[in-house]
Amino acid sequence: MCGIIGIASNKSVSMNIINSLKKLEYRGYDSAGIATLTNNTINEKKCSGRVEELEKILFKNPSEGNVGIGHVRWATHGIPNTLNAHPHSSEKVSVVHNGIIENSDELKKTLEEKGFKFKSETDTEVITLLVTESLKKSDPLESVFKTLKKLKGSFALGIIFKNHTDIIIGARRGSPLAVGYSKEENYLGSDSYALKSMTNKISYLDDGEICVLSKSEISFFDANQNKINKKIHIVSDDENTADKGDYKNFMSKEIFEQPNTAKKCVSEYIDSLKKDINIYNFPITPGEIEKIILIGCGTAYHSCLVAKYWFEELTSIEVEIDIASEFRYRNLKFSTKNLYIFVSQSGETADTAAALEICKKNKVKTCSVVNVVESTIARNSDWVLPIHAGPEIGVASTKAFLGQLIVLYILCLKLSSVRNDIDKKSYNINIENLKKLPDAIAKTLKSEGDIQIMAQEFLKARGSMFLGRGSSFPIALEGALKLKELSYLHAEGYPAGEMKHGPLALIEEGLPVIVIAPKDKYFEKTLSNTQEVIARGGKIFFITDIKKRLLSTNIRLRLRVPHLDNFLSPILLTIPLQLLAYHVALLKSCDIDKPRNLAKSVTVE
Ligand code: M6R
């Protein structure tokens, strides 16, 4: 996580660095800092808390300089305070770092033995002091190369030098890093999003690569110090418009954008004239795919879990799912007949990217379902299926989850059709229902009033439970995750049928229990599980798509979402749960877009 920005220009850079850091706050927001170079001096300013605080400091005491670096931090080594905030500077260099240096303790010990003093508790400061030490005998580039050889772990770095006031050196191993080109200045950034407001010409560093940028030139080197050329990507501007508009925060905007997200995504993949799905160029002949393995983290993992039910129901393909941080360390048997699908909003999640890398090493075919098409995961996979959701800024994923579900469902339908697992009539009906999805989402959003009432009931709760069966089980997990991350209220998601195997012990008088029960093959079973909870005092909130009023007594609130078909139910049932988490958090005055301890893009392991 953490965000890096660097600018080399022919004018003062501090305000542009601050503006870019504001865009990068989704990557980390517990402290911020900046260092610029003027008259052979490193001006370092940093603070705990948000970029706004840093901006106030600069307002009172401006930092001049045409070359500078900035950072927003998500703490790994050392608490989030001013001392541990980046940049970390010596008298000669200043460094911003994303990632983790795994051998920092060892390196620190050696440096201390040589007389170097550390000011912070971070792993990053070893980089500052190693470069400082190397500079005694080498030039900046050589010093960075020498330092990198000593580091174990992952990093993206931005480094400036007191005696070389025109350059910034960037380096990447494991954590993403991009450079941007402009007429009179050049940029370094931990992702293209922060650079997009300044340029649409971007190159991405690969692992092991180093770049040296000045206001007029950018040079690239591979790990063996050979000069290399990099491809320049022109990034799309339509993804450059992340703005809250009239909404209180990004999350509410992103929740209410979902009818459009669905419309855009469906129209990108459905050919209305041919009544077919526009997905071609499969990396494996569809009929030859033996198994699909879906991999993701957090909310993206939940979308894999929902997709498993779809693939099992609609295709003859075997399906497995895995959490990326588990997948990457398992002793797996890879097969070229399997398709490995990586799901990630950001496309930069470290565990997912590492799991993809392992697949590449094993020479198996990979597909990514991503929102950010310029991301590492998209660039490294054989086949990319974008979700077309536009920038998602709120840390809690909402519209991207919806986009992931739609794309995975569309992929599943297409595979079932080309493998002849589904008859033409059902295929056409499913496509027609998909086209109705945006309107059904818009109708579902109208339940907000009921959900506001429901949210009140969570304020005094000591915890909560979300229950579902079949594809509603991952939706229960997602609902619980949303409530946890936004409102800091404990929430458990469970398959309803598991309750009597332990979790029923948690039910006590008044505990809020959200039951997700569409009219599917599990419905009657879920009703029985609900009765078991009612009998023990649980306060039931029943979310369904059936019209008939069932269980009218003992249910605190019954909320109905529209019904299109059983495959699309999980998508519609998610919306009230997003709104619930949002309203509980709002009532508790939590920071909706930037929940405590979290970051949008988890680029460290
Ligand atoms: O960018 P990714 O989709 O790879 O991110 C994966 C998770 O970190 C992410 O979904 C996380 O769980 C969200 N904060 C949940 O709202």
Coordinates of C-alpha atoms and ligand atoms in Angstrom, one line a residue:
M1 CA 0.0 0.0 0.0
C2 CA 1.2 3.6 0.5
G3 CA 1.4 6.0 -2.3
I4 CA 4.4 7.6 -4.0
I5 CA 4.7 10.6 -6.2
G6 CA 7.8 12.3 -7.6
I7 CA 8.0 15.4 -9.9
A8 CA 11.0 16.8 -11.8
S9 CA 10.0 20.2 -13.3
N10 CA 11.1 23.6 -14.4
K11 CA 8.8 25.2 -11.7
S12 CA 8.0 24.7 -8.1
V13 CA 6.5 21.2 -7.5
S14 CA 5.2 21.1 -3.9
M15 CA 1.6 22.0 -4.6
N16 CA 1.3 19.5 -7.5
I17 CA 2.8 16.9 -5.2
I18 CA 0.2 17.7 -2.5
N19 CA -2.6 17.4 -5.1
S20 CA -1.3 14.1 -6.4
L21 CA -1.0 12.8 -2.8
K22 CA -4.7 13.6 -2.2
K23 CA -5.5 11.3 -5.1
L24 CA -3.2 8.6 -3.7
E25 CA -4.8 8.7 -0.2
Y26 CA -6.9 5.7 -1.2
R27 CA -3.6 3.7 -0.8
G28 CA -2.9 4.8 2.7
Y29 CA -3.8 7.7 4.9
D30 CA -2.1 7.4 8.3
S31 CA 0.7 9.9 7.6
A32 CA 2.1 12.0 4.8
G33 CA 5.2 13.7 3.8
I34 CA 7.1 15.6 1.1
A35 CA 10.8 16.4 0.4
T36 CA 12.0 18.9 -2.2
L37 CA 15.4 20.1 -3.3
T38 CA 16.5 23.8 -3.2
N39 CA 20.0 25.3 -3.1
N40 CA 21.5 22.0 -2.3
T41 CA 19.2 21.4 0.6
I42 CA 16.7 18.7 1.3
N43 CA 13.4 20.3 2.6
E44 CA 11.6 17.5 4.4
K45 CA 8.1 18.0 5.9
K46 CA 5.9 15.3 7.3
C47 CA 3.1 14.7 9.7
S48 CA 0.8 12.0 11.0
G49 CA -2.7 12.0 9.7
R50 CA -4.1 13.1 6.3
V51 CA -2.6 15.1 3.4
E52 CA -4.8 18.0 4.5
E53 CA -2.5 18.3 7.6
L54 CA 0.6 18.3 5.4
E55 CA -1.0 21.0 3.2
K56 CA -1.6 23.2 6.3
I57 CA 2.1 22.8 7.3
L58 CA 3.2 23.8 3.7
F59 CA 0.7 26.7 3.7
K60 CA 2.4 28.2 6.8
N61 CA 5.9 27.3 5.7
P62 CA 6.1 26.7 1.9
S63 CA 8.7 24.3 0.4
E64 CA 10.4 25.6 -2.7
G65 CA 12.1 23.4 -5.2
N66 CA 11.6 22.1 -8.8
V67 CA 12.3 18.5 -7.9
G68 CA 10.5 16.6 -5.1
I69 CA 9.0 13.4 -3.8
G70 CA 5.9 12.8 -1.7
H71 CA 4.3 9.9 0.1
V72 CA 1.1 8.7 1.9
R73 CA 1.6 5.9 4.3
W74 CA -0.2 2.8 5.4
A75 CA 1.9 1.7 8.4
T76 CA 3.7 -1.7 8.3
H77 CA 6.9 -1.2 10.3
G78 CA 6.4 1.4 13.1
I79 CA 3.3 3.2 14.3
P80 CA 1.8 5.9 12.2
N81 CA 3.5 9.0 13.6
T82 CA 5.5 11.9 12.2
L83 CA 8.9 10.2 12.7
N84 CA 7.9 7.1 10.9
A85 CA 6.2 9.1 8.0
H86 CA 8.1 9.1 4.7
P87 CA 10.2 10.6 3.2
H88 CA 13.2 9.3 5.2
S89 CA 16.1 11.6 4.7
S90 CA 19.8 11.7 5.6
E91 CA 22.0 14.8 5.0
K92 CA 22.5 13.4 1.4
V93 CA 19.3 11.6 0.2
S94 CA 15.6 11.4 0.8
V95 CA 13.6 8.2 0.1
V96 CA 9.9 7.3 -0.2
H97 CA 9.1 3.6 -0.2
N98 CA 6.2 1.3 -0.7
G99 CA 6.5 -2.4 0.3
I100 CA 8.4 -4.2 3.0
I101 CA 12.2 -4.8 3.4
E102 CA 12.3 -8.2 4.9
N103 CA 16.0 -8.2 6.0
S104 CA 15.8 -4.6 7.5
D105 CA 16.7 -5.8 11.0
E106 CA 19.9 -7.4 9.8
L107 CA 20.8 -4.4 7.6
K108 CA 20.1 -2.0 10.5
K109 CA 22.4 -3.9 12.8
T110 CA 25.2 -3.7 10.3
L111 CA 24.7 0.0 9.7
E112 CA 24.5 0.7 13.4
E113 CA 27.8 -1.1 13.9
K114 CA 29.3 1.3 11.3
G115 CA 28.1 4.3 13.3
F116 CA 24.8 5.2 11.5
K117 CA 22.0 6.5 13.7
F118 CA 18.3 5.7 13.0
K119 CA 15.6 8.2 13.6
S120 CA 12.6 6.1 12.9
E121 CA 11.2 2.6 13.5
T122 CA 10.7 1.9 9.8
D123 CA 12.3 -0.6 7.5
T124 CA 12.7 2.2 4.9
E125 CA 15.4 4.1 6.7
V126 CA 17.9 1.3 6.0
I127 CA 17.5 2.2 2.3
T128 CA 18.2 5.9 3.1
L129 CA 21.4 5.0 5.0
L130 CA 22.6 2.4 2.5
V131 CA 22.3 4.8 -0.4
T132 CA 24.0 7.5 1.8
E133 CA 26.9 5.1 2.5
S134 CA 27.3 4.2 -1.1
L135 CA 27.3 7.8 -2.3
K136 CA 30.7 8.2 -0.6
K137 CA 32.3 6.2 -3.5
S138 CA 29.6 6.1 -6.2
D139 CA 27.3 8.3 -8.2
P140 CA 23.6 8.2 -7.5
L141 CA 22.6 5.5 -10.0
E142 CA 25.5 3.2 -9.0
S143 CA 24.6 3.8 -5.3
V144 CA 21.0 2.7 -5.9
F145 CA 22.1 -0.4 -7.8
K146 CA 24.4 -1.4 -5.0
T147 CA 21.7 -0.8 -2.3
L148 CA 19.1 -2.8 -4.2
K149 CA 21.4 -5.8 -4.3
K150 CA 21.3 -5.8 -0.5
L151 CA 17.6 -5.6 -0.1
K152 CA 15.2 -8.6 0.4
G153 CA 11.5 -8.0 0.1
S154 CA 9.3 -5.8 -2.1
F155 CA 9.6 -2.2 -2.9
A156 CA 8.8 0.7 -5.1
L157 CA 11.2 3.6 -4.4
G158 CA 11.5 7.3 -5.1
I159 CA 14.9 8.8 -4.2
I160 CA 16.2 12.4 -4.5
F161 CA 19.8 13.5 -3.9
K162 CA 21.0 16.7 -2.2
N163 CA 23.9 17.1 -4.6
H164 CA 22.1 16.2 -7.8
T165 CA 19.2 18.6 -7.7
D166 CA 17.7 17.7 -11.1
I167 CA 17.0 14.0 -10.8
I168 CA 14.7 11.5 -9.1
I169 CA 15.6 7.8 -9.2
G170 CA 12.8 5.2 -9.1
A171 CA 13.1 1.5 -8.6
R172 CA 10.7 -1.4 -8.6
R173 CA 10.7 -4.9 -7.2
G174 CA 7.3 -6.3 -6.3
S175 CA 5.4 -3.0 -5.7
P176 CA 4.1 -1.2 -8.7
L177 CA 5.7 2.0 -10.1
A178 CA 4.9 4.1 -13.1
V179 CA 6.4 7.2 -14.8
G180 CA 4.6 9.9 -16.7
Y181 CA 5.8 12.1 -19.5
S182 CA 5.0 15.8 -20.1
K183 CA 6.5 18.6 -22.0
E184 CA 8.3 20.5 -19.3
E185 CA 8.2 18.0 -16.5
N186 CA 8.2 14.2 -15.8
Y187 CA 6.6 12.2 -13.0
L188 CA 7.0 9.1 -10.9
G189 CA 4.0 7.5 -9.3
S190 CA 2.9 4.4 -7.5
D191 CA 0.1 4.0 -10.0
S192 CA -1.1 5.7 -13.1
Y193 CA -4.2 7.1 -11.3
A194 CA -2.2 9.7 -9.5
L195 CA -0.4 10.7 -12.7
K196 CA -3.5 10.9 -14.9
S197 CA -4.4 14.5 -13.9
M198 CA -1.0 15.6 -15.2
T199 CA -0.4 13.3 -18.2
N200 CA -1.9 10.5 -20.2
K201 CA 1.5 9.2 -21.4
I202 CA 2.7 6.5 -19.0
S203 CA 5.3 3.7 -18.8
Y204 CA 5.3 1.0 -16.2
L205 CA 8.4 -0.3 -14.6
D206 CA 8.8 -4.1 -14.5
D207 CA 10.4 -5.9 -11.5
G208 CA 14.1 -5.2 -11.2
E209 CA 14.0 -2.0 -13.3
I210 CA 15.2 1.4 -12.4
C211 CA 14.4 4.8 -13.9
V212 CA 16.2 8.1 -13.7
L213 CA 14.0 11.1 -14.4
S214 CA 14.7 14.8 -14.9
K215 CA 12.4 17.5 -16.1
S216 CA 13.3 16.7 -19.7
E217 CA 14.3 13.1 -19.9
I218 CA 13.6 9.6 -18.5
S219 CA 16.1 6.8 -18.8
F220 CA 15.4 3.1 -17.8
F221 CA 17.8 0.4 -16.7
D222 CA 17.3 -3.3 -16.2
A223 CA 18.6 -5.2 -13.1
N224 CA 21.9 -5.7 -14.9
Q225 CA 22.4 -1.9 -15.3
N226 CA 21.8 -2.1 -19.1
K227 CA 19.9 0.8 -20.6
I228 CA 16.5 -0.3 -21.9
N229 CA 13.5 1.3 -23.7
K230 CA 10.0 1.2 -22.3
K231 CA 6.7 1.2 -24.2
I232 CA 4.7 4.4 -23.6
H233 CA 1.0 3.7 -22.9
I234 CA -1.7 6.3 -23.7
V235 CA -4.1 6.0 -20.8
S236 CA -7.8 6.7 -21.3
D237 CA -9.1 10.0 -19.9
D238 CA -12.6 8.8 -19.2
E239 CA -11.2 7.2 -16.1
N240 CA -9.9 10.5 -15.0
T241 CA -13.1 11.9 -13.6
A242 CA -13.2 10.7 -10.0
D243 CA -15.3 13.4 -8.4
K244 CA -17.9 13.1 -5.6
G245 CA -20.3 15.4 -7.3
D246 CA -23.2 16.2 -4.9
Y247 CA -22.7 13.1 -2.9
K248 CA -21.5 13.2 0.8
N249 CA -18.8 10.7 0.0
F250 CA -17.4 8.5 -2.7
M251 CA -19.0 5.4 -1.3
S252 CA -22.6 6.7 -1.6
K253 CA -21.8 8.0 -5.1
E254 CA -20.4 4.6 -6.1
I255 CA -23.4 2.7 -4.6
F256 CA -25.9 4.9 -6.5
E257 CA -23.8 4.7 -9.7
Q258 CA -24.5 0.9 -9.9
P259 CA -27.4 1.0 -12.3
N260 CA -25.0 2.8 -14.7
T261 CA -22.1 0.5 -13.9
A262 CA -24.3 -2.5 -14.8
K263 CA -25.5 -0.8 -17.9
K264 CA -22.0 0.0 -19.1
C265 CA -20.7 -3.4 -18.3
V266 CA -23.6 -5.3 -19.9
S267 CA -23.5 -3.1 -23.0
E268 CA -19.7 -3.7 -23.4
Y269 CA -20.2 -7.5 -23.5
I270 CA -23.7 -8.1 -24.9
D271 CA -24.3 -7.8 -28.6
S272 CA -28.0 -6.9 -28.7
L273 CA -28.3 -7.4 -32.4
K274 CA -26.8 -10.8 -32.5
K275 CA -28.2 -11.6 -29.0
D276 CA -24.8 -13.0 -28.1
I277 CA -21.9 -12.3 -25.8
N278 CA -18.8 -10.5 -27.2
I279 CA -16.1 -12.6 -25.6
Y280 CA -13.5 -14.1 -28.0
N281 CA -9.9 -15.1 -28.1
F282 CA -10.1 -17.5 -25.2
P283 CA -6.5 -18.4 -24.2
I284 CA -7.6 -22.1 -24.1
T285 CA -10.2 -23.6 -26.6
P286 CA -13.3 -23.4 -24.4
G287 CA -14.3 -27.0 -25.0
E288 CA -10.9 -28.1 -23.7
I289 CA -11.0 -26.3 -20.4
E290 CA -11.0 -28.9 -17.7
K291 CA -11.0 -26.7 -14.6
I292 CA -11.4 -23.1 -13.7
I293 CA -9.6 -21.8 -10.7
L294 CA -10.8 -18.4 -9.4
I295 CA -8.5 -16.4 -7.2
G296 CA -8.9 -13.1 -5.3
C297 CA -8.8 -11.3 -2.0
G298 CA -11.5 -9.8 0.2
T299 CA -14.5 -8.7 -1.8
A300 CA -13.0 -9.9 -5.0
Y301 CA -12.7 -13.4 -3.4
H302 CA -16.4 -13.2 -2.6
S303 CA -17.2 -12.6 -6.2
C304 CA -15.2 -15.7 -7.1
L305 CA -17.3 -17.6 -4.5
V306 CA -20.5 -16.5 -6.1
A307 CA -19.1 -17.4 -9.6
K308 CA -18.4 -20.9 -8.4
Y309 CA -22.1 -21.5 -7.9
W310 CA -22.8 -20.1 -11.4
F311 CA -20.1 -22.2 -13.2
E312 CA -21.2 -25.3 -11.4
E313 CA -24.9 -24.7 -12.3
L314 CA -24.4 -23.6 -15.9
T315 CA -21.3 -25.4 -17.2
S316 CA -19.7 -28.8 -17.1
I317 CA -16.4 -27.3 -16.0
E318 CA -15.0 -28.2 -12.6
V319 CA -14.4 -25.0 -10.5
E320 CA -12.1 -24.3 -7.6
I321 CA -11.7 -21.0 -5.7
D322 CA -8.9 -19.7 -3.6
I323 CA -7.8 -16.8 -1.5
A324 CA -4.7 -15.4 -3.2
S325 CA -2.7 -15.3 0.0
E326 CA -3.3 -19.0 0.5
F327 CA -3.0 -20.0 -3.2
R328 CA 0.5 -18.5 -3.5
Y329 CA 1.9 -20.8 -0.8
R330 CA 0.1 -24.0 -1.5
N331 CA 1.8 -27.0 -3.2
L332 CA -0.5 -27.0 -6.2
K333 CA -0.6 -29.2 -9.2
F334 CA -0.8 -26.9 -12.2
S335 CA -2.4 -28.1 -15.5
T336 CA -2.3 -26.4 -19.0
K337 CA -5.9 -27.6 -19.3
N338 CA -7.0 -25.3 -16.5
L339 CA -7.8 -21.6 -16.8
Y340 CA -6.7 -19.5 -13.8
I341 CA -8.8 -16.4 -13.3
F342 CA -7.6 -13.5 -11.1
V343 CA -10.2 -11.1 -9.9
S344 CA -9.1 -7.7 -8.6
Q345 CA -10.5 -4.2 -8.7
S346 CA -7.2 -2.4 -8.5
G347 CA -5.2 -5.0 -10.3
E348 CA -2.4 -4.2 -7.9
T349 CA -3.2 -6.4 -4.9
A350 CA 0.2 -8.0 -3.9
D351 CA -1.1 -11.4 -3.0
T352 CA -3.2 -11.7 -6.2
A353 CA -0.3 -10.4 -8.3
A354 CA 2.1 -13.0 -6.7
A355 CA -0.4 -15.8 -7.3
L356 CA -0.6 -14.8 -10.9
E357 CA 3.2 -14.8 -11.1
I358 CA 3.3 -18.4 -9.8
C359 CA 0.8 -19.4 -12.6
K360 CA 3.0 -17.7 -15.2
K361 CA 6.1 -19.6 -13.9
N362 CA 4.1 -22.8 -14.3
K363 CA 3.2 -21.8 -17.8
V364 CA -0.5 -22.1 -17.4
K365 CA -3.1 -19.8 -19.0
T366 CA -4.3 -16.9 -17.0
C367 CA -7.2 -14.4 -17.2
S368 CA -7.8 -11.3 -15.2
V369 CA -11.1 -9.6 -14.3
V370 CA -10.0 -6.1 -13.3
N371 CA -11.2 -2.6 -13.1
V372 CA -7.9 -0.9 -13.8
V373 CA -6.8 -2.1 -17.2
E374 CA -3.4 -0.5 -17.0
S375 CA -2.7 -2.4 -13.7
T376 CA 0.1 -5.0 -13.1
I377 CA -2.3 -7.9 -12.9
A378 CA -4.0 -6.9 -16.2
R379 CA -0.6 -6.4 -17.9
N380 CA 0.7 -9.7 -16.7
S381 CA -2.2 -12.0 -17.6
D382 CA -2.8 -13.7 -20.9
W383 CA -6.4 -12.5 -21.2
V384 CA -8.1 -9.5 -19.6
L385 CA -11.8 -9.0 -19.0
P386 CA -12.3 -5.4 -17.8
I387 CA -15.3 -4.6 -15.6
H388 CA -15.7 -1.1 -16.9
A389 CA -16.8 0.3 -13.5
G390 CA -14.7 3.5 -13.7
P391 CA -12.6 4.7 -10.7
E392 CA -13.6 3.3 -7.4
I393 CA -12.3 5.5 -4.7
G394 CA -14.2 4.4 -1.5
V395 CA -12.0 1.9 0.3
A396 CA -15.1 -0.4 0.7
S397 CA -15.6 -2.0 -2.7
T398 CA -19.2 -1.7 -4.0
K399 CA -19.6 -1.0 -7.7
A400 CA -16.4 -3.0 -8.5
F401 CA -18.0 -6.1 -6.8
L402 CA -21.0 -5.6 -8.9
G403 CA -18.9 -5.3 -12.0
Q404 CA -16.9 -8.4 -11.1
L405 CA -20.1 -10.4 -10.6
I406 CA -21.5 -9.3 -13.9
V407 CA -18.3 -10.1 -15.9
L408 CA -17.9 -13.5 -14.2
Y409 CA -21.6 -14.3 -14.9
I410 CA -21.2 -13.2 -18.6
L411 CA -18.1 -15.3 -18.9
C412 CA -19.9 -18.3 -17.4
L413 CA -22.8 -17.9 -19.8
K414 CA -20.5 -17.6 -22.8
L415 CA -18.6 -20.7 -21.8
S416 CA -21.8 -22.6 -21.2
S417 CA -23.0 -21.6 -24.7
V418 CA -19.8 -22.4 -26.6
R419 CA -19.4 -25.7 -24.9
N420 CA -23.1 -26.5 -25.5
D421 CA -23.8 -26.9 -21.8
I422 CA -26.9 -24.6 -22.1
D423 CA -29.7 -24.7 -24.7
K424 CA -30.2 -21.7 -26.9
K425 CA -33.5 -20.8 -25.4
S426 CA -32.2 -20.6 -21.8
Y427 CA -29.1 -18.7 -23.1
N428 CA -31.3 -16.1 -24.7
I429 CA -33.5 -15.7 -21.7
N430 CA -30.5 -15.3 -19.4
I431 CA -29.1 -12.6 -21.8
E432 CA -32.5 -10.8 -21.8
N433 CA -32.6 -10.9 -18.0
L434 CA -29.1 -9.4 -17.8
K435 CA -30.3 -6.5 -19.9
K436 CA -33.0 -5.8 -17.3
L437 CA -30.4 -5.8 -14.5
P438 CA -29.7 -2.0 -14.5
D439 CA -33.4 -1.1 -13.9
A440 CA -33.7 -3.8 -11.2
I441 CA -30.7 -2.3 -9.4
A442 CA -32.2 1.1 -9.6
K443 CA -35.4 -0.2 -8.0
T444 CA -33.4 -2.0 -5.3
L445 CA -31.7 1.3 -4.4
K446 CA -35.1 2.7 -3.6
S447 CA -35.1 0.5 -0.4
E448 CA -32.7 3.0 1.2
G449 CA -35.5 4.5 3.5
D450 CA -36.2 1.1 5.0
I451 CA -32.5 0.4 5.4
Q452 CA -32.0 3.7 7.3
I453 CA -34.6 2.4 9.8
M454 CA -32.9 -0.9 9.9
A455 CA -29.4 0.7 10.5
Q456 CA -30.7 2.3 13.8
E457 CA -31.2 -1.1 15.2
F458 CA -27.5 -1.9 14.8
L459 CA -26.2 1.0 16.9
K460 CA -26.4 -0.7 20.2
A461 CA -25.7 -4.2 19.0
R462 CA -22.6 -6.0 20.3
G463 CA -22.3 -7.9 17.0
S464 CA -24.4 -9.2 14.1
M465 CA -24.8 -12.2 11.8
F466 CA -25.4 -12.6 8.1
L467 CA -26.8 -15.9 6.9
G468 CA -27.5 -17.3 3.5
R469 CA -27.3 -20.6 1.6
G470 CA -26.1 -21.4 -1.9
S471 CA -25.0 -18.2 -3.8
S472 CA -26.5 -16.2 -0.9
F473 CA -23.8 -17.5 1.4
P474 CA -21.0 -15.4 -0.3
I475 CA -23.4 -12.5 -0.3
A476 CA -23.7 -13.0 3.5
L477 CA -19.9 -12.9 3.7
E478 CA -19.8 -9.8 1.7
G479 CA -22.5 -8.1 3.8
A480 CA -20.6 -8.9 7.0
L481 CA -17.3 -7.7 5.5
K482 CA -18.9 -4.4 4.4
L483 CA -20.4 -3.8 7.9
K484 CA -17.1 -4.7 9.6
E485 CA -14.9 -2.5 7.6
L486 CA -17.2 0.5 7.5
S487 CA -18.8 0.6 11.0
Y488 CA -16.2 -1.4 13.0
L489 CA -19.1 -3.5 14.3
H490 CA -18.4 -7.2 14.6
A491 CA -20.2 -9.2 12.0
E492 CA -20.1 -12.9 11.0
G493 CA -21.1 -14.3 7.7
Y494 CA -22.2 -17.9 7.7
P495 CA -23.9 -20.5 5.6
A496 CA -27.3 -20.7 7.3
G497 CA -27.0 -24.5 7.5
E498 CA -23.8 -24.3 9.6
M499 CA -25.5 -22.4 12.5
K500 CA -26.3 -25.5 14.5
H501 CA -22.6 -26.6 14.2
G502 CA -21.5 -23.9 16.5
P503 CA -22.4 -20.3 15.7
L504 CA -25.9 -20.7 17.1
A505 CA -24.2 -20.4 20.5
L506 CA -23.7 -16.7 19.7
I507 CA -27.4 -15.9 19.3
E508 CA -28.8 -14.0 22.2
E509 CA -31.8 -11.8 22.8
G510 CA -31.8 -8.9 20.3
L511 CA -28.7 -9.9 18.2
P512 CA -29.3 -8.6 14.7
V513 CA -29.3 -11.4 12.2
I514 CA -29.7 -10.7 8.5
V515 CA -31.1 -13.6 6.6
I516 CA -30.6 -13.5 2.8
A517 CA -33.3 -15.8 1.3
P518 CA -34.2 -15.5 -2.4
K519 CA -36.7 -17.9 -3.7
D520 CA -34.3 -20.6 -4.8
K521 CA -33.9 -24.3 -4.0
Y522 CA -32.6 -23.5 -0.5
F523 CA -35.5 -21.2 0.5
E524 CA -37.4 -23.6 2.7
K525 CA -34.2 -24.7 4.4
T526 CA -33.2 -21.1 5.1
L527 CA -36.7 -20.6 6.6
S528 CA -36.1 -23.4 9.0
N529 CA -32.7 -22.0 10.0
T530 CA -34.3 -18.7 10.5
Q531 CA -36.8 -20.2 12.9
E532 CA -34.0 -21.7 14.9
V533 CA -32.5 -18.2 15.3
I534 CA -35.8 -16.7 16.2
A535 CA -36.3 -19.4 18.9
R536 CA -33.1 -18.2 20.5
G537 CA -34.0 -14.5 20.5
G538 CA -32.2 -13.3 17.3
K539 CA -33.7 -10.1 15.8
I540 CA -34.3 -11.1 12.1
F541 CA -33.9 -8.8 9.1
F542 CA -35.2 -10.9 6.2
I543 CA -34.0 -9.9 2.7
T544 CA -35.7 -11.8 -0.1
D545 CA -37.2 -11.5 -3.6
I546 CA -40.4 -13.3 -3.0
K547 CA -43.7 -11.5 -3.0
K548 CA -45.6 -13.6 -0.6
R549 CA -45.5 -12.6 3.0
L550 CA -44.1 -15.4 5.0
L551 CA -43.2 -15.6 8.6
S552 CA -44.9 -12.3 9.2
T553 CA -44.4 -12.5 13.0
N554 CA -41.1 -12.5 14.7
I555 CA -39.4 -10.8 11.8
R556 CA -38.2 -7.3 12.6
L557 CA -38.1 -6.2 9.0
R558 CA -38.7 -7.8 5.7
L559 CA -37.1 -6.2 2.7
R560 CA -37.9 -7.2 -0.8
V561 CA -35.7 -6.8 -3.9
P562 CA -36.9 -7.3 -7.5
H563 CA -36.6 -10.8 -9.0
L564 CA -35.2 -11.4 -12.5
D565 CA -33.8 -15.0 -12.2
N566 CA -32.0 -17.0 -9.6
F567 CA -28.6 -16.4 -11.2
L568 CA -29.0 -12.6 -10.9
S569 CA -30.4 -12.7 -7.3
P570 CA -27.0 -12.5 -5.6
I571 CA -26.3 -9.2 -7.5
L572 CA -29.5 -7.6 -6.4
L573 CA -29.4 -8.9 -2.8
T574 CA -26.0 -7.3 -2.3
I575 CA -27.3 -3.7 -2.7
P576 CA -29.3 -3.5 0.6
L577 CA -26.3 -4.9 2.4
Q578 CA -24.0 -2.2 1.0
L579 CA -26.6 0.4 2.0
L580 CA -26.9 -1.1 5.5
A581 CA -23.2 -0.9 6.1
Y582 CA -23.1 2.6 4.8
H583 CA -25.9 3.9 7.0
V584 CA -24.7 2.1 10.2
A585 CA -21.3 3.8 9.6
L586 CA -22.9 7.1 8.9
L587 CA -24.9 7.0 12.1
K588 CA -21.7 6.1 14.0
S589 CA -19.9 9.0 12.3
C590 CA -17.2 6.7 10.9
D591 CA -15.0 7.8 8.1
I592 CA -16.9 6.2 5.2
D593 CA -14.4 6.5 2.4
K594 CA -11.3 5.8 4.5
P595 CA -12.1 3.3 7.3
R596 CA -9.5 3.0 10.0
N597 CA -6.5 0.7 9.4
L598 CA -7.4 0.0 5.8
A599 CA -6.3 1.1 2.4
K600 CA -7.8 0.7 -1.0
S601 CA -5.1 -1.1 -2.8
V602 CA -3.2 -3.7 -0.7
T603 CA 0.2 -3.7 -2.4
V604 CA 2.0 -5.4 0.5
E605 CA 1.8 -9.0 1.5
Ligands
M6R1 O1 -8.2 -4.4 -5.6 P1 -8.6 -5.8 -5.2 O2 -10.0 -6.1 -5.7 O3 -7.6 -6.8 -5.5 O4 -8.8 -5.7 -3.6 C1 -9.0 -6.9 -2.9 C2 -9.4 -6.5 -1.5 O5 -8.4 -5.9 -0.8 C3 -10.7 -5.6 -1.4 O6 -11.7 -6.2 -2.1 C4 -11.1 -5.3 0.1 O7 -11.5 -6.5 0.6 C5 -12.2 -4.2 0.1 N1 -11.8 -3.2 1.0 C6 -13.5 -4.7 0.5 O8 -14.4 -3.7 0.5

